[in-house]
Amino acid sequence: MSSKASPGFEQAMDCAAAWLRAWVDEEISDEVLADRVAELVASRDGARGFFVVALAGDAPLMDRLPDVLVFCLREAGADVVDLSVRNLAMSTAMALDHQRKGDQQQAEGSLRVRRRCLDLLRVLQPGLVKQRLEQLLDGLGDRGEDIRFLARWGYDAEQKQAIEAAVLAVVETGH
C-alpha cells in the first residue's frame, strides 16, 4: 500500500488481515505493525477497515495493545476515538441481541469486541474520549448528533441501557 493513496475500506481490511497474520507469526515487529496501522488509520475508511479486522478477529493485538500501537492510535485522534465509541455501542447492543436469540457464540464475539473497545478507549486521548462519550450519552437521551446513529440501528430501551452502562464503565476506569 502506498502512503500517498488512502486505502478503501475493503483494501484496508485486506491489509490489516495480512499484517495481523504476519504479526501473529512474528514476521513483523510491534513497531513495523504500528507504522503500517498508522497509514491505515490516517483515513476514515482505512481506520474502519483496520478496526473491523482487529476488533472482531482472532488475532490478540487488541488484547495486548503494544505501547507503539497505543501511541499510533492516540496520534490518529478523533476518528479513532469516534470509531471506538461507535464500535463499543454496536457491540454492546449486538451482544444483547445475540443473547436474546440464544446465539451464545455470536454473543461472545460481540462481548469480545466490547471488551476490546473498552480497553482501547481507556488508553486513547482522555479529552477526546470524554467528549465523544458525552455525545453518545446525549444521543441515548434523545439529544444531539448521535440520535441518527442510534436510530439507524433501531436499538431498544434495554440495548440503550446496556450502551449507557458500557459508557459508564469507561468513565469509571480511567476517563
GROMACS .gro file of C-alpha atoms in nm:
model
  175
    1MET     CA    1   0.000   0.000   0.000
    2SER     CA    2   0.132   0.342  -0.089
    3SER     CA    3   0.128   0.604   0.182
    4LYS     CA    4   0.023   0.855  -0.086
    5ALA     CA    5  -0.311   0.688  -0.154
    6SER     CA    6  -0.575   0.634   0.111
    7PRO     CA    7  -0.696   0.275   0.113
    8GLY     CA    8  -1.059   0.194   0.060
    9PHE     CA    9  -1.250   0.003   0.325
   10GLU     CA   10  -1.207  -0.339   0.159
   11GLN     CA   11  -0.838  -0.279   0.085
   12ALA     CA   12  -0.780  -0.169   0.445
   13MET     CA   13  -0.946  -0.488   0.572
   14ASP     CA   14  -0.723  -0.699   0.347
   15CYS     CA   15  -0.409  -0.513   0.454
   16ALA     CA   16  -0.498  -0.532   0.822
   17ALA     CA   17  -0.567  -0.905   0.800
   18ALA     CA   18  -0.237  -0.972   0.624
   19TRP     CA   19  -0.038  -0.757   0.865
   20LEU     CA   20  -0.203  -0.914   1.170
   21ARG     CA   21  -0.121  -1.263   1.038
   22ALA     CA   22   0.241  -1.157   0.989
   23TRP     CA   23   0.248  -1.005   1.340
   24VAL     CA   24   0.099  -1.321   1.498
   25ASP     CA   25   0.357  -1.530   1.308
   26GLU     CA   26   0.630  -1.296   1.440
   27GLU     CA   27   0.729  -1.197   1.088
   28ILE     CA   28   0.691  -0.829   1.172
   29SER     CA   29   0.754  -0.643   1.497
   30ASP     CA   30   0.518  -0.432   1.703
   31GLU     CA   31   0.691  -0.124   1.561
   32VAL     CA   32   0.652  -0.225   1.198
   33LEU     CA   33   0.288  -0.316   1.256
   34ALA     CA   34   0.224   0.018   1.427
   35ASP     CA   35   0.379   0.203   1.132
   36ARG     CA   36   0.152   0.018   0.890
   37VAL     CA   37  -0.155   0.070   1.109
   38ALA     CA   38  -0.071   0.442   1.125
   39GLU     CA   39  -0.104   0.451   0.744
   40LEU     CA   40  -0.445   0.286   0.763
   41VAL     CA   41  -0.590   0.497   1.042
   42ALA     CA   42  -0.486   0.817   0.866
   43SER     CA   43  -0.811   0.788   0.665
   44ARG     CA   44  -1.164   0.711   0.784
   45ASP     CA   45  -1.210   0.412   0.551
   46GLY     CA   46  -0.867   0.282   0.643
   47ALA     CA   47  -0.945   0.308   1.013
   48ARG     CA   48  -1.283   0.140   0.965
   49GLY     CA   49  -1.119  -0.149   0.780
   50PHE     CA   50  -0.849  -0.188   1.042
   51PHE     CA   51  -1.097  -0.194   1.330
   52VAL     CA   52  -1.329  -0.446   1.163
   53VAL     CA   53  -1.040  -0.690   1.144
   54ALA     CA   54  -0.857  -0.602   1.467
   55LEU     CA   55  -1.159  -0.579   1.697
   56ALA     CA   56  -1.357  -0.877   1.570
   57GLY     CA   57  -1.076  -1.107   1.460
   58ASP     CA   58  -0.890  -1.377   1.645
   59ALA     CA   59  -0.551  -1.202   1.648
   60PRO     CA   60  -0.466  -1.097   2.004
   61LEU     CA   61  -0.339  -0.750   1.906
   62MET     CA   62  -0.625  -0.560   2.068
   63ASP     CA   63  -0.592  -0.775   2.381
   64ARG     CA   64  -0.224  -0.688   2.422
   65LEU     CA   65  -0.221  -0.330   2.287
   66PRO     CA   66   0.156  -0.282   2.241
   67ASP     CA   67   0.272   0.064   2.353
   68VAL     CA   68   0.376   0.162   2.000
   69LEU     CA   69   0.029   0.078   1.873
   70VAL     CA   70  -0.135   0.278   2.153
   71PHE     CA   71   0.084   0.575   2.058
   72CYS     CA   72  -0.012   0.537   1.691
   73LEU     CA   73  -0.384   0.519   1.770
   74ARG     CA   74  -0.367   0.814   2.012
   75GLU     CA   75  -0.191   1.020   1.745
   76ALA     CA   76  -0.467   0.940   1.495
   77GLY     CA   77  -0.703   1.147   1.709
   78ALA     CA   78  -1.077   1.198   1.687
   79ASP     CA   79  -1.160   0.948   1.410
   80VAL     CA   80  -1.012   0.659   1.607
   81VAL     CA   81  -1.198   0.771   1.920
   82ASP     CA   82  -1.523   0.808   1.723
   83LEU     CA   83  -1.493   0.463   1.566
   84SER     CA   84  -1.403   0.308   1.901
   85VAL     CA   85  -1.708   0.462   2.069
   86ARG     CA   86  -1.936   0.354   1.784
   87ASN     CA   87  -1.795   0.001   1.797
   88LEU     CA   88  -1.848  -0.003   2.173
   89ALA     CA   89  -2.213   0.092   2.129
   90MET     CA   90  -2.278  -0.150   1.843
   91SER     CA   91  -2.103  -0.449   2.000
   92THR     CA   92  -2.279  -0.391   2.333
   93ALA     CA   93  -2.621  -0.378   2.166
   94MET     CA   94  -2.546  -0.677   1.942
   95ALA     CA   95  -2.426  -0.889   2.235
   96LEU     CA   96  -2.767  -0.840   2.394
   97ASP     CA   97  -2.944  -0.916   2.066
   98HIS     CA   98  -2.746  -1.239   2.019
   99GLN     CA   99  -2.812  -1.342   2.380
  100ARG     CA  100  -3.185  -1.292   2.327
  101LYS     CA  101  -3.171  -1.516   2.020
  102GLY     CA  102  -2.977  -1.783   2.210
  103ASP     CA  103  -2.670  -1.748   1.988
  104GLN     CA  104  -2.400  -1.772   2.252
  105GLN     CA  105  -2.110  -1.791   2.005
  106GLN     CA  106  -2.210  -1.464   1.836
  107ALA     CA  107  -2.280  -1.306   2.177
  108GLU     CA  108  -1.930  -1.398   2.294
  109GLY     CA  109  -1.780  -1.244   1.980
  110SER     CA  110  -1.971  -0.920   2.039
  111LEU     CA  111  -1.868  -0.919   2.405
  112ARG     CA  112  -1.504  -0.960   2.299
  113VAL     CA  113  -1.535  -0.658   2.068
  114ARG     CA  114  -1.700  -0.466   2.354
  115ARG     CA  115  -1.415  -0.553   2.592
  116ARG     CA  116  -1.153  -0.458   2.336
  117CYS     CA  117  -1.326  -0.123   2.275
  118LEU     CA  118  -1.340  -0.056   2.649
  119ASP     CA  119  -0.968  -0.132   2.682
  120LEU     CA  120  -0.884   0.085   2.384
  121LEU     CA  121  -1.092   0.382   2.499
  122ARG     CA  122  -0.913   0.372   2.834
  123VAL     CA  123  -0.578   0.443   2.666
  124LEU     CA  124  -0.679   0.693   2.396
  125GLN     CA  125  -0.667   1.071   2.444
  126PRO     CA  126  -0.878   1.132   2.757
  127GLY     CA  127  -1.022   1.466   2.646
  128LEU     CA  128  -1.139   1.330   2.311
  129VAL     CA  129  -1.278   1.016   2.471
  130LYS     CA  130  -1.470   1.213   2.735
  131GLN     CA  131  -1.618   1.446   2.474
  132ARG     CA  132  -1.722   1.159   2.243
  133LEU     CA  133  -1.872   0.954   2.526
  134GLU     CA  134  -2.072   1.255   2.641
  135GLN     CA  135  -2.202   1.294   2.286
  136LEU     CA  136  -2.315   0.930   2.287
  137LEU     CA  137  -2.484   0.975   2.625
  138ASP     CA  138  -2.666   1.278   2.481
  139GLY     CA  139  -2.785   1.063   2.193
  140LEU     CA  140  -2.909   0.798   2.435
  141GLY     CA  141  -3.111   1.078   2.596
  142ASP     CA  142  -3.257   1.176   2.255
  143ARG     CA  143  -3.036   1.484   2.222
  144GLY     CA  144  -2.752   1.580   1.991
  145GLU     CA  145  -2.570   1.432   1.698
  146ASP     CA  146  -2.592   1.063   1.789
  147ILE     CA  147  -2.971   1.048   1.768
  148ARG     CA  148  -2.942   0.949   1.399
  149PHE     CA  149  -2.665   0.695   1.467
  150LEU     CA  150  -2.870   0.521   1.737
  151ALA     CA  151  -3.196   0.541   1.541
  152ARG     CA  152  -3.036   0.391   1.231
  153TRP     CA  153  -2.971   0.069   1.420
  154GLY     CA  154  -3.309   0.068   1.595
  155TYR     CA  155  -3.179  -0.004   1.943
  156ASP     CA  156  -3.448  -0.067   2.202
  157ALA     CA  157  -3.457   0.063   2.560
  158GLU     CA  158  -3.270  -0.237   2.705
  159GLN     CA  159  -2.994  -0.206   2.445
  160LYS     CA  160  -2.965   0.166   2.514
  161GLN     CA  161  -2.933   0.093   2.887
  162ALA     CA  162  -2.657  -0.158   2.812
  163ILE     CA  163  -2.477   0.100   2.597
  164GLU     CA  164  -2.505   0.356   2.876
  165ALA     CA  165  -2.359   0.104   3.122
  166ALA     CA  166  -2.068   0.041   2.882
  167VAL     CA  167  -2.002   0.416   2.856
  168LEU     CA  168  -2.004   0.445   3.233
  169ALA     CA  169  -1.762   0.151   3.255
  170VAL     CA  170  -1.510   0.354   3.050
  171VAL     CA  171  -1.565   0.663   3.264
  172GLU     CA  172  -1.531   0.476   3.593
  173THR     CA  173  -1.200   0.315   3.499
  174GLY     CA  174  -0.986   0.597   3.377
  175HIS     CA  175  -1.161   0.881   3.197
   0.00000   0.00000   0.00000
